[in-house]
Short mmCIF file of C-alpha atoms in Angstrom, two decimals:
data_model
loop_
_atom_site.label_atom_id
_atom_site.label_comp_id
_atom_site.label_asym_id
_atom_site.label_seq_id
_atom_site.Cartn_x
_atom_site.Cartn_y
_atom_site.Cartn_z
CA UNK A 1 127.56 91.29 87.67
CA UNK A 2 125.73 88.41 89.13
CA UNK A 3 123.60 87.80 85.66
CA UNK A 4 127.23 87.92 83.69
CA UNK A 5 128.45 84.99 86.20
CA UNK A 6 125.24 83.56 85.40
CA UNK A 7 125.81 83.51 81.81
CA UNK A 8 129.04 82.19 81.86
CA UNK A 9 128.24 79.02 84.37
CA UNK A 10 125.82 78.23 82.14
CA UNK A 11 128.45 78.22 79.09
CA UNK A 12 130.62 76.40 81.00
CA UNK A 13 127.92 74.02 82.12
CA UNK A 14 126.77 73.70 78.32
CA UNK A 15 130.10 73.13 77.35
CA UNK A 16 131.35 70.62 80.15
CA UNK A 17 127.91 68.22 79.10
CA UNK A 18 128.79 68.35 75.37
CA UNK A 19 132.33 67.38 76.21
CA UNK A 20 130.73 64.74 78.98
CA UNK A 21 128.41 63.88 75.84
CA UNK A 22 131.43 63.31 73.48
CA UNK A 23 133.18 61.34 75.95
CA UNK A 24 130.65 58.99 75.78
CA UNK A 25 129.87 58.38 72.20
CA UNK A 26 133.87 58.50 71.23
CA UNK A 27 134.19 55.61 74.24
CA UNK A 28 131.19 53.56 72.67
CA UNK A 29 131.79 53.92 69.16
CA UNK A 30 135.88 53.11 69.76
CA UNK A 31 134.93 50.34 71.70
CA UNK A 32 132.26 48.88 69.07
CA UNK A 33 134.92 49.37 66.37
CA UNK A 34 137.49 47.61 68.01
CA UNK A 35 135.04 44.55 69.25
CA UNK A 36 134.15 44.30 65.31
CA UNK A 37 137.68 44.28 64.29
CA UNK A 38 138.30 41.75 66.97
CA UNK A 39 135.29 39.53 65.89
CA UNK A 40 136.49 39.73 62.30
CA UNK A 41 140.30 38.47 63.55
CA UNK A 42 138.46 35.92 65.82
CA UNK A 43 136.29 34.50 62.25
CA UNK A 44 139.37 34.75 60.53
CA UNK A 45 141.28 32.62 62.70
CA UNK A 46 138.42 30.00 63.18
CA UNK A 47 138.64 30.06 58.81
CA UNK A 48 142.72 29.36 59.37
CA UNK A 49 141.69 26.66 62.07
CA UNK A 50 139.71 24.76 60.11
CA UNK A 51 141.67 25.22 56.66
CA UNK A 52 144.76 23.53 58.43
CA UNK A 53 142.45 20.66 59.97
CA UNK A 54 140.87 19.82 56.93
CA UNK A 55 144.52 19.95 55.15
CA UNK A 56 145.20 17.96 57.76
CA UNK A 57 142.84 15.01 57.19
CA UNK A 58 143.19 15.54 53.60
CA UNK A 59 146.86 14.69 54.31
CA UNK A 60 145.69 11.77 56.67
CA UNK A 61 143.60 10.03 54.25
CA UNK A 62 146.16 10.28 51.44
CA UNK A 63 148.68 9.05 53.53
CA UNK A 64 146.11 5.98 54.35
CA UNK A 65 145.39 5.86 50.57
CA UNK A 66 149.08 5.14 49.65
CA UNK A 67 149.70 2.61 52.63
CA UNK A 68 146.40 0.46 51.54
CA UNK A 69 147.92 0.62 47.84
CA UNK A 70 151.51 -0.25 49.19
CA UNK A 71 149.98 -3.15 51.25
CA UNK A 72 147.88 -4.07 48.11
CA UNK A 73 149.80 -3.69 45.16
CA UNK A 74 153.35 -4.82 46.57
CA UNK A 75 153.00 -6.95 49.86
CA UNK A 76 149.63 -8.56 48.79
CA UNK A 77 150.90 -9.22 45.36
CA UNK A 78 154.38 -10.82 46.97
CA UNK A 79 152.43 -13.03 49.41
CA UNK A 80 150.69 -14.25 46.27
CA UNK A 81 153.63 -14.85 44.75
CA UNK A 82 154.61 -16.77 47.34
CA UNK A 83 151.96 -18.51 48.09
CA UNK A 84 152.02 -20.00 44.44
CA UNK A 85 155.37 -20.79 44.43
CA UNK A 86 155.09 -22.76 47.66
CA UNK A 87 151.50 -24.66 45.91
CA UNK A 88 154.26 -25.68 43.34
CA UNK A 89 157.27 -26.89 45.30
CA UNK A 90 154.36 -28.80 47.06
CA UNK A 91 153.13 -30.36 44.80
CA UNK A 92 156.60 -32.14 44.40
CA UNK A 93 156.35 -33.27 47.70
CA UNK A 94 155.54 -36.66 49.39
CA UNK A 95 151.81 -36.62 50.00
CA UNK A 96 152.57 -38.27 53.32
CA UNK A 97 156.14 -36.69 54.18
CA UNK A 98 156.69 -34.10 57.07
CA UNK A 99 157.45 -31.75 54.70
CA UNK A 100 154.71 -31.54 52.60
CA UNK A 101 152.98 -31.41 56.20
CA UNK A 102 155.25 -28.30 57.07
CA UNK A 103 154.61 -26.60 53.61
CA UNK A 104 150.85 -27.08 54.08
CA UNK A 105 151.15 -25.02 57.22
CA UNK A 106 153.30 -22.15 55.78
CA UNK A 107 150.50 -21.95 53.37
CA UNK A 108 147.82 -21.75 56.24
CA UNK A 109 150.29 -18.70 57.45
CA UNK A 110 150.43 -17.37 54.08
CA UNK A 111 146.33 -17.34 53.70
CA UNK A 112 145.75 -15.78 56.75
CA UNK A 113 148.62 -12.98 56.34
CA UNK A 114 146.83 -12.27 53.05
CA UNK A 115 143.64 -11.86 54.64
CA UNK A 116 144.92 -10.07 57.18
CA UNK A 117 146.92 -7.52 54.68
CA UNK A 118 143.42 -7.72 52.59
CA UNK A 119 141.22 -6.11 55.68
CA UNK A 120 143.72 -3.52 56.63
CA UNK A 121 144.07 -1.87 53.47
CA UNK A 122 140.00 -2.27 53.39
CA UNK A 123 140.11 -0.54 56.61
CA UNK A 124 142.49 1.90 55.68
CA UNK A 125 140.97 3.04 52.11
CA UNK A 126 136.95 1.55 52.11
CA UNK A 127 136.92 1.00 48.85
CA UNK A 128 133.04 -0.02 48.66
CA UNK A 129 132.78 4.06 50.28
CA UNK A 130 134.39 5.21 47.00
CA UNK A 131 132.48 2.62 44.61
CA UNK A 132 128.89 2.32 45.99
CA UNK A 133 128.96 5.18 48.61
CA UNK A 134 128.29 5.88 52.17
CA UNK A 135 124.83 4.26 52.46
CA UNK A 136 126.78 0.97 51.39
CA UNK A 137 130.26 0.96 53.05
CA UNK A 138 127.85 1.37 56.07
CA UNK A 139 126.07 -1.71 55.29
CA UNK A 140 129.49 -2.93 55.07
CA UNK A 141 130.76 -1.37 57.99
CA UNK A 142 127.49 -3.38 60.21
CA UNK A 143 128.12 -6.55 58.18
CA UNK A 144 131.88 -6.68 59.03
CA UNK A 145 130.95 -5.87 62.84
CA UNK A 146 128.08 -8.04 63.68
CA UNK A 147 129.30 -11.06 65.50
CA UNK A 148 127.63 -13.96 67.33
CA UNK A 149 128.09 -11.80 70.22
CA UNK A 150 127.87 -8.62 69.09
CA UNK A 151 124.70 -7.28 66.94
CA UNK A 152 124.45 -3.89 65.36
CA UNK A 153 122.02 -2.37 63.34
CA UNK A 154 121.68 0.31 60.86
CA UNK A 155 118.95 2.38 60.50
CA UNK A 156 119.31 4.81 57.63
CA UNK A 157 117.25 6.49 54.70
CA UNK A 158 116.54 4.88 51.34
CA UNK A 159 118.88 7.76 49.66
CA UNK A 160 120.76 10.26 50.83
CA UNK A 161 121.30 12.84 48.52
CA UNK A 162 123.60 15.37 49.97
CA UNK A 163 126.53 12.49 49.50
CA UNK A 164 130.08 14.72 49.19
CA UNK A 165 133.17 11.91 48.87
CA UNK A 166 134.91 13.95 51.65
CA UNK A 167 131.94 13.96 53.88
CA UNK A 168 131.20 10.48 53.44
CA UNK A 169 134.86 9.75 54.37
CA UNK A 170 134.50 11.44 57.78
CA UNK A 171 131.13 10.19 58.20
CA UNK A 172 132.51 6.89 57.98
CA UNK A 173 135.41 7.17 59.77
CA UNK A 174 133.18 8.75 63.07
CA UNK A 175 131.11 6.03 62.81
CA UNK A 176 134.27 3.34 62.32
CA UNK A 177 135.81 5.04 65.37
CA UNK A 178 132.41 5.34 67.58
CA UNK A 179 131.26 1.37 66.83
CA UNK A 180 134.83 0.56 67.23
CA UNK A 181 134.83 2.06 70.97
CA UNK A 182 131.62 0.40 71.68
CA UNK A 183 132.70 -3.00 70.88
CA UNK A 184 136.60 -2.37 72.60
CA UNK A 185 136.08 -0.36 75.17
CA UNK A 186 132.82 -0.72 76.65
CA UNK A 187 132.15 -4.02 75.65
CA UNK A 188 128.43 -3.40 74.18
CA UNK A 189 126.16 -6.42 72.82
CA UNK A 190 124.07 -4.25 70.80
CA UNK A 191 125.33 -0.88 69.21
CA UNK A 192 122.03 0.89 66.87
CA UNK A 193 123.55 3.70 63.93
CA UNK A 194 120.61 5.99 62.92
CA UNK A 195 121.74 7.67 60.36
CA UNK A 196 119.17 10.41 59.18
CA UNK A 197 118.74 13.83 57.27
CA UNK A 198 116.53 16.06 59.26
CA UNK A 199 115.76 19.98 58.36
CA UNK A 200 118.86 20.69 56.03
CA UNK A 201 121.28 19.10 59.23
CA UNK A 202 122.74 15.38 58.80
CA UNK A 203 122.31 13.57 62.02
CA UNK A 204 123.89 10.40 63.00
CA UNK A 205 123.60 8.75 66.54
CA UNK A 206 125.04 5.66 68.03
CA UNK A 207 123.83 3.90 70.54
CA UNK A 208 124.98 0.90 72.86
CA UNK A 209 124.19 -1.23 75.77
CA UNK A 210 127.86 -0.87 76.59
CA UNK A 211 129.34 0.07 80.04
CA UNK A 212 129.66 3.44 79.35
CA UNK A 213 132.50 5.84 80.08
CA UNK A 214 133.10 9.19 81.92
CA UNK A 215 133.98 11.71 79.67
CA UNK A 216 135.29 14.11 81.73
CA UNK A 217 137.81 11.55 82.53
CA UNK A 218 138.41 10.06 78.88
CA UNK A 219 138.96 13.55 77.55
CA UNK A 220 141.05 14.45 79.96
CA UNK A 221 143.36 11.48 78.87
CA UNK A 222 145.47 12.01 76.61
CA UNK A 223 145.62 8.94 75.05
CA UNK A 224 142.02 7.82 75.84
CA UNK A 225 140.67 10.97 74.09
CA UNK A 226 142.52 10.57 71.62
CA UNK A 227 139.25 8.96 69.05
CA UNK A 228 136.77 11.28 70.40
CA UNK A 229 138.97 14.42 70.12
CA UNK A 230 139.33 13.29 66.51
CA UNK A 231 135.89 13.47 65.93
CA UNK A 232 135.23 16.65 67.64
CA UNK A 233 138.27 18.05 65.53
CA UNK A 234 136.82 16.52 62.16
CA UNK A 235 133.31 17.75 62.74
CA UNK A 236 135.07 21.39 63.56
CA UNK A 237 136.31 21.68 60.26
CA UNK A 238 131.80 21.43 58.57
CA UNK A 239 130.91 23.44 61.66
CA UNK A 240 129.29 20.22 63.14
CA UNK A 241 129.57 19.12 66.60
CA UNK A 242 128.79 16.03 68.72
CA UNK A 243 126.96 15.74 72.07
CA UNK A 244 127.72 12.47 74.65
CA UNK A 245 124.87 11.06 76.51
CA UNK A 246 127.18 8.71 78.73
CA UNK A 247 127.94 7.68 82.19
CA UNK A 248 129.54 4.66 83.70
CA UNK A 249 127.43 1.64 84.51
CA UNK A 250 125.14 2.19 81.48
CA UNK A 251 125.24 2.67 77.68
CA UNK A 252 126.24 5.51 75.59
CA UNK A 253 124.18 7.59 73.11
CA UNK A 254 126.48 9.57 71.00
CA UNK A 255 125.08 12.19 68.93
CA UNK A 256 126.68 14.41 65.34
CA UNK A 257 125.10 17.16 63.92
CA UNK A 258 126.73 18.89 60.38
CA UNK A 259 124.40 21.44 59.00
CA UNK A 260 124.56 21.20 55.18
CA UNK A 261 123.48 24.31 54.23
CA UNK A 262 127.19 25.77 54.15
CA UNK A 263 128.82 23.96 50.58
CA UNK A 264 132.07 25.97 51.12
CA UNK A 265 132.81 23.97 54.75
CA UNK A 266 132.49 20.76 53.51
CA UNK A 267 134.60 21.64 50.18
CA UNK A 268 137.32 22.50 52.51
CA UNK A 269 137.70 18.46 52.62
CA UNK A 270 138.01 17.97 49.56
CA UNK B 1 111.89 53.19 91.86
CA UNK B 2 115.42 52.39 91.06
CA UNK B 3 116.94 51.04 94.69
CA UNK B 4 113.35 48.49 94.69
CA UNK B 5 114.46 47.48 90.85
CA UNK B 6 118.15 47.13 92.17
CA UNK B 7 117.62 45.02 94.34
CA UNK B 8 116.25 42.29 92.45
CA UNK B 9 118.61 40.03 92.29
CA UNK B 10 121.21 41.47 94.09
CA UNK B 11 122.93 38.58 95.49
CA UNK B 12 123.64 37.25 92.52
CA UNK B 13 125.37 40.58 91.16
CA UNK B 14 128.67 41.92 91.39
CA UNK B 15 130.41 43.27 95.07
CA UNK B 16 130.62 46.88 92.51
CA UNK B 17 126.87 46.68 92.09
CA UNK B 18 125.86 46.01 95.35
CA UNK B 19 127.58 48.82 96.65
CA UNK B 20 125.73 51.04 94.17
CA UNK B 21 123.01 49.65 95.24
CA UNK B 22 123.05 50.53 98.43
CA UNK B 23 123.95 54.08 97.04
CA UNK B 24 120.67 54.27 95.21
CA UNK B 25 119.11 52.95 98.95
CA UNK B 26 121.11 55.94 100.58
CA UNK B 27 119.65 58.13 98.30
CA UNK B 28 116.81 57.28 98.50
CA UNK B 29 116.64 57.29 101.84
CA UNK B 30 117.81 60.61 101.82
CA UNK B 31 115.91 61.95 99.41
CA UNK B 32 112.65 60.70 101.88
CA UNK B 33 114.09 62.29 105.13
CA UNK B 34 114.18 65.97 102.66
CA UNK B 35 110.80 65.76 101.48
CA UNK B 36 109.71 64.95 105.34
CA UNK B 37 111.98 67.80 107.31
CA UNK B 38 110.57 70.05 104.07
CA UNK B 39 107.03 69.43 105.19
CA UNK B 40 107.86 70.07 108.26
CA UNK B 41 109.59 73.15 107.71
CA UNK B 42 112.83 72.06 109.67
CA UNK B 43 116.82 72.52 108.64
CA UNK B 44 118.08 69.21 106.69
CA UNK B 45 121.02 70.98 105.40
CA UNK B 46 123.30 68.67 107.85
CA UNK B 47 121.96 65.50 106.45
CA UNK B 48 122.42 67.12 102.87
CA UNK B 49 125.84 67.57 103.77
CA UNK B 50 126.62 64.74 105.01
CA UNK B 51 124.96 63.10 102.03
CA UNK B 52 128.17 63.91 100.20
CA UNK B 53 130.44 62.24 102.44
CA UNK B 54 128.13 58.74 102.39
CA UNK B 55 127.51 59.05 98.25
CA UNK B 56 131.34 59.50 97.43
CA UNK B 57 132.54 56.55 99.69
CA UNK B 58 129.40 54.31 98.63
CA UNK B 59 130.56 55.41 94.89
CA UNK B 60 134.30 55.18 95.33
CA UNK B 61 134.13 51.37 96.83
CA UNK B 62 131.67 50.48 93.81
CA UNK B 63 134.53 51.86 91.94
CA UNK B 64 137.60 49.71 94.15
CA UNK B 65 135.83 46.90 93.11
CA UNK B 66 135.71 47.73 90.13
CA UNK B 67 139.04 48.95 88.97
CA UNK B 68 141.21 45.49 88.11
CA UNK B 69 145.27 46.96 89.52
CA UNK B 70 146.06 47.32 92.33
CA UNK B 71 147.74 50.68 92.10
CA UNK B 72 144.08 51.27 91.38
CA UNK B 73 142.64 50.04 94.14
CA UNK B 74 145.18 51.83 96.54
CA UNK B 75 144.19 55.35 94.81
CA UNK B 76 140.90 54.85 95.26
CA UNK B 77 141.44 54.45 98.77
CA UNK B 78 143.46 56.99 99.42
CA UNK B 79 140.55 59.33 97.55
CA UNK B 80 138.09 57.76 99.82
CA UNK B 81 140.00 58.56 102.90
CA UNK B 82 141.67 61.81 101.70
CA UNK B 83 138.46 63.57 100.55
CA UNK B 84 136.87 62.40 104.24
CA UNK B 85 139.26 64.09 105.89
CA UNK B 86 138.78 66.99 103.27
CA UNK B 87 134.87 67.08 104.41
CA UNK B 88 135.73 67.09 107.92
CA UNK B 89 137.96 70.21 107.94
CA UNK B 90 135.31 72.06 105.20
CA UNK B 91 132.37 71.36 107.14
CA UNK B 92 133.90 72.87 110.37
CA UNK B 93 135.51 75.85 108.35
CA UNK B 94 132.34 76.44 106.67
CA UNK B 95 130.41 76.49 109.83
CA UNK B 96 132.46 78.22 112.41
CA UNK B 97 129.24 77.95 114.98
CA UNK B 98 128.18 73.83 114.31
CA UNK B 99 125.12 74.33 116.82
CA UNK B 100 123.89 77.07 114.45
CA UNK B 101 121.79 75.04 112.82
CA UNK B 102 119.47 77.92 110.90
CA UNK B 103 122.86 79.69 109.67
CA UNK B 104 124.73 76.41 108.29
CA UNK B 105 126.03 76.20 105.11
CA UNK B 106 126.64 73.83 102.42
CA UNK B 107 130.00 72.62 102.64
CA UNK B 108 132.36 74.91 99.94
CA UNK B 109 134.63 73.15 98.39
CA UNK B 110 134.22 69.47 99.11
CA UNK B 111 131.61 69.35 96.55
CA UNK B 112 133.60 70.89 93.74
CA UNK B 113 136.32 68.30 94.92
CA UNK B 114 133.70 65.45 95.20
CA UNK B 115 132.94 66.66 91.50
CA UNK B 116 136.16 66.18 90.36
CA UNK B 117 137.08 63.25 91.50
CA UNK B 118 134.06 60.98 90.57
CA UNK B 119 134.90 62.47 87.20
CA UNK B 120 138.30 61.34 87.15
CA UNK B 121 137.39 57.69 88.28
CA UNK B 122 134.99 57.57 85.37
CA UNK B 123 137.32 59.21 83.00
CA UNK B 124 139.86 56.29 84.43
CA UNK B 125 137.30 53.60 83.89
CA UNK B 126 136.41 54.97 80.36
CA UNK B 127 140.05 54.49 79.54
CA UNK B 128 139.81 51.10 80.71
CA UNK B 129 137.24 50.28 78.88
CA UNK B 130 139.05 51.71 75.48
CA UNK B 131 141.93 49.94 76.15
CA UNK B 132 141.32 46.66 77.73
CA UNK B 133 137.78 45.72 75.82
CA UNK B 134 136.94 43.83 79.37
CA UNK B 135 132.71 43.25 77.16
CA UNK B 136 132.27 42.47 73.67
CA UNK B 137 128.61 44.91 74.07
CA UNK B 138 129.32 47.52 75.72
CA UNK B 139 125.32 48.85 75.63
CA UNK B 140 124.40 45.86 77.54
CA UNK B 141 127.51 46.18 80.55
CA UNK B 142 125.72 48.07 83.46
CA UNK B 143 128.37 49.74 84.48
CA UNK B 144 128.91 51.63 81.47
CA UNK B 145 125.90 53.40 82.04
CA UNK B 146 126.34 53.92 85.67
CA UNK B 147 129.11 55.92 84.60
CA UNK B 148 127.47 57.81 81.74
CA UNK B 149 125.16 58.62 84.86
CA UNK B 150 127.53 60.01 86.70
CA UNK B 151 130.08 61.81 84.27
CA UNK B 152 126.98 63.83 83.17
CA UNK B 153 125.65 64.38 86.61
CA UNK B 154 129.02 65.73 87.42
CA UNK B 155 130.14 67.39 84.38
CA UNK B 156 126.86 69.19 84.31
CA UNK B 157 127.09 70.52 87.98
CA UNK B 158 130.91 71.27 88.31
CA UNK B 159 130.51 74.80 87.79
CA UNK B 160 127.07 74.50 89.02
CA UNK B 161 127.04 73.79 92.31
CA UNK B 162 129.81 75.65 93.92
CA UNK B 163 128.23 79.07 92.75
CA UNK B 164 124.46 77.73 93.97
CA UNK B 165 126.19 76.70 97.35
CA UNK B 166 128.00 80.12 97.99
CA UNK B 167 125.42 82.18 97.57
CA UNK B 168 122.05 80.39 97.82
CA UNK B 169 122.62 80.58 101.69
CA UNK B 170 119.49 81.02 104.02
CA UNK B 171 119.40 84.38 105.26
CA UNK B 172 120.23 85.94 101.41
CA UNK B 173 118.44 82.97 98.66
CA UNK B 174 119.44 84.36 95.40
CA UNK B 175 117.60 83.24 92.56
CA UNK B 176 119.40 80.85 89.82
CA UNK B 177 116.47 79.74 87.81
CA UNK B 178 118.12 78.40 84.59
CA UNK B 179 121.12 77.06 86.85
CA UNK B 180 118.32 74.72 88.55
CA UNK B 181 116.90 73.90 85.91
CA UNK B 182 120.17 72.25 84.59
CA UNK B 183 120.93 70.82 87.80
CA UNK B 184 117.37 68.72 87.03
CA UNK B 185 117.94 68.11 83.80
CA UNK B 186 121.25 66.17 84.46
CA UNK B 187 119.75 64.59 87.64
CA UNK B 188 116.59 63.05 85.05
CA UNK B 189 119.42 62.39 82.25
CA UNK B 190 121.49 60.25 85.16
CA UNK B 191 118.83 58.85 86.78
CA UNK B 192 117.71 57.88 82.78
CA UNK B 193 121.21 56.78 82.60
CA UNK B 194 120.82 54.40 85.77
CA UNK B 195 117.37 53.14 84.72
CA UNK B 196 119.33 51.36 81.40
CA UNK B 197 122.16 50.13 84.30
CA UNK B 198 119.62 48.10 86.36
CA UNK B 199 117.47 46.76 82.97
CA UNK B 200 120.68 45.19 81.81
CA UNK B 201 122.17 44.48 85.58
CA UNK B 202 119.08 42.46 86.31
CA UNK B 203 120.80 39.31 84.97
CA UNK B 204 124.43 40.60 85.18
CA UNK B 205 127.01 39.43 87.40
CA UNK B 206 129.72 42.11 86.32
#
């Protein structure tokens, strides 16, 4: 009797391990199913994310595209207008009269409005980026921003050959926003771009001797944090990201990375 | 080996996995005290009993702080407490004479209770696991093989030990060879089990 008891605790004992056993391997292979499916819904979300930001900036930069023309074709072309119509009701003017005085003055206003309407469209549409390509609207970019009391240099390669219209674009616009900040906001002297290809990863850094900032205050601003969020949000879309060397009371170093080995990323711009 | 490679670290690990490790120390402890009293030839059937009480509490708090609802919580304590009491009232049933030292038994059914109630707080945690995903790996979260450990250990023994605890007594030892020998194989599969727990717990703070 005892042996038969025996034998069937020892079923029982077989049977309650293979059921402990399946247990197991049903909770770990559920539970690695479900944490795949849940990392393929998280990729597919980040591949929604970044669709709609670079539709976004596509949108942006169109939008930009048909203000510059609009500023160029229709209120640069009126102030012209203008301004040669006024050259000829001057000319029938006394040379010493008040009004020819006054007209000379309205054409002062009119020069400088055309300038102005001149750099904003070049602002908002660099149309030396499109022509002669990152490398030079950079050049550009330094020429335009050195000052007698502001110097920056450029330090780039002879060629850079993974040039992509859409990735110049939001090359140039980080580095328009990032020299921009250094000048406005933290009042730097001397602001260095390196600009350099290194291992199949673009890498661009600006530094200033500028006052500095703390960023755990600026991006917590909303308005403050509004540039540098843009960046972040731009370089999100290639898979890039940017790292802040900053504190108050001393300068900034500001470092992008985009790796360039992913094509599809940066086609998303375009 | 286990409660020295436990320790490591321990402050910096979880309130759940501190309190199994000072199960491991308890056992281990315990586990000294039987190989002494052995060698000396002397009863340690008390402190094997109350073994069971000490294991299931250490166990059962690992597992309050564990469990993320409070219903949880509250069920776990009422286990704790309930299967104390339970112990209490089996341990005086099953030895009418307590000062009989050479004629006490094992306690009857608080094991077989013990048994089933670690194995529904891992069945309950399993379910957790399945439903909440709380770890994106689960062969690198500790816990998970703590509690392979321990549904094994207890699934194995269920039927086990209540038939080696009635009869093995110490006046009339029967002899349950391949019953034994399952009892160790679970006990190196668990402590196997364990072993993975404290690799991956030695950087873990969950």
């Amino acid at each position: 009797m005892l042996q038969t008891a025996n034998d069937g605790i020892l079923i029982a004992s077989i049977a309650m391990l293979l059921m402990a056993m399946f247990i197991i391997i049903f909770v770990a292979y559920y539970q690695q199913r479900h944490a795949q499916h849940q990392i393929t819904v998280k990729e597919m979300q980040e591949r929604h994310r970044q669709e709609l930001m670079a539709a976004m900036f596509r949108g942006q930069e169109a939008e930009r595209r048909r203000l510059a023309q609009d500023l160029h074709d229709d209120i640069g072309t009126m102030l012209s207008v203008a301004k040669m119509t006024l050259n000829q009701l001057e000319r029938h003017l006394d040379r010493f009269s008040p009004e020819r005085a006054q007209a000379q003055k309205t054409r002062t206003l009119l020069d400088d409005t055309l300038k102005n309407v001149r750099r904003i469209s070049r602002d908002l549409v660099p149309t030396t980026l499109e022509r002669f390509g990152l490398l030079a609207a950079l050049e550009e970019l330094v020429g335009n921003a050195n000052t007698e009391l502001v110097s920056v240099q450029l330090e780039r390669p002879e060629t850079f050959d993974f040039s992509n219209t859409a990735l110049d674009v939001m090359l140039y616009r980080i580095v328009q926003e990032l020299v921009n900040n250094a000048i406005r906001h933290a009042g730097a002297t001397h602001i260095i771009i390196r600009f350099f290809v290194h291992e199949n990863e673009l890498r661009l850094a600006v530094i200033d001797d500028g006052r500095g900032f703390d960023i755990d205050e600026v991006v917590q601003s909303k308005q403050r944090g509004l540039g540098l969020r843009n960046i972040e949000s731009r370089l999100s879309v290639v898979n890039g990201h940017v790292t802040f060397d900053v504190a108050p009371g001393r300068g900034s170093r500001i470092m992008v990375q985009i790796p360039l080995e992913n094509p599809k990323l940066v086609a998303l711009l375009t | 080996m286990l409660p020295f490679g436990f320790s490591w670290g321990i402050k910096k690990k979880s309130v759940a996995l501190r309190f199994f490790g000072v199960y491991l120390w308890w056992t281990f402890f315990r586990n000294v005290v039987d190989i002494w009293t052995s060698s000396e030839k002397s009863n340690n059937l008390l402190l094997f009993n109350f073994d069971l009480l000490v294991r299931f509490t250490l166990l059962g708090l690992m597992f309050y702080h564990t469990f993320q609802y409070p219903y949880e919580k509250r069920a776990v304590l009422v286990m704790i407490i309930g299967f104390a009491m339970l112990f209490g009232v089996d341990f005086v049933l099953s030895n009418p004479n307590l000062s009989d030292l050479h004629n006490h038994r094992l306690n009857r059914y608080s094991f077989v209770v013990e048994g089933v109630l670690m194995l529904l707080l891992v069945l309950r945690f399993f379910l957790y696991l399945v439903r909440e995903l709380p770890v994106a790996n689960l062969s690198h979260y500790p816990f998970f093989w703590i509690c392979c450990g321990l549904l094994i250990a207890h699934a194995g023994t269920i039927f086990l030990t209540p038939f080696l605890h009635y009869f093995n007594v110490w006046n009339n030892p029967y002899n349950f060879k391949t019953m034994v020998k399952i009892e160790h194989w679970v006990e190196i599969i668990r402590n196997a089990a364990f072993t993975i727990a404290m690799f991956f717990a030695r950087r873990s703070t969950n």
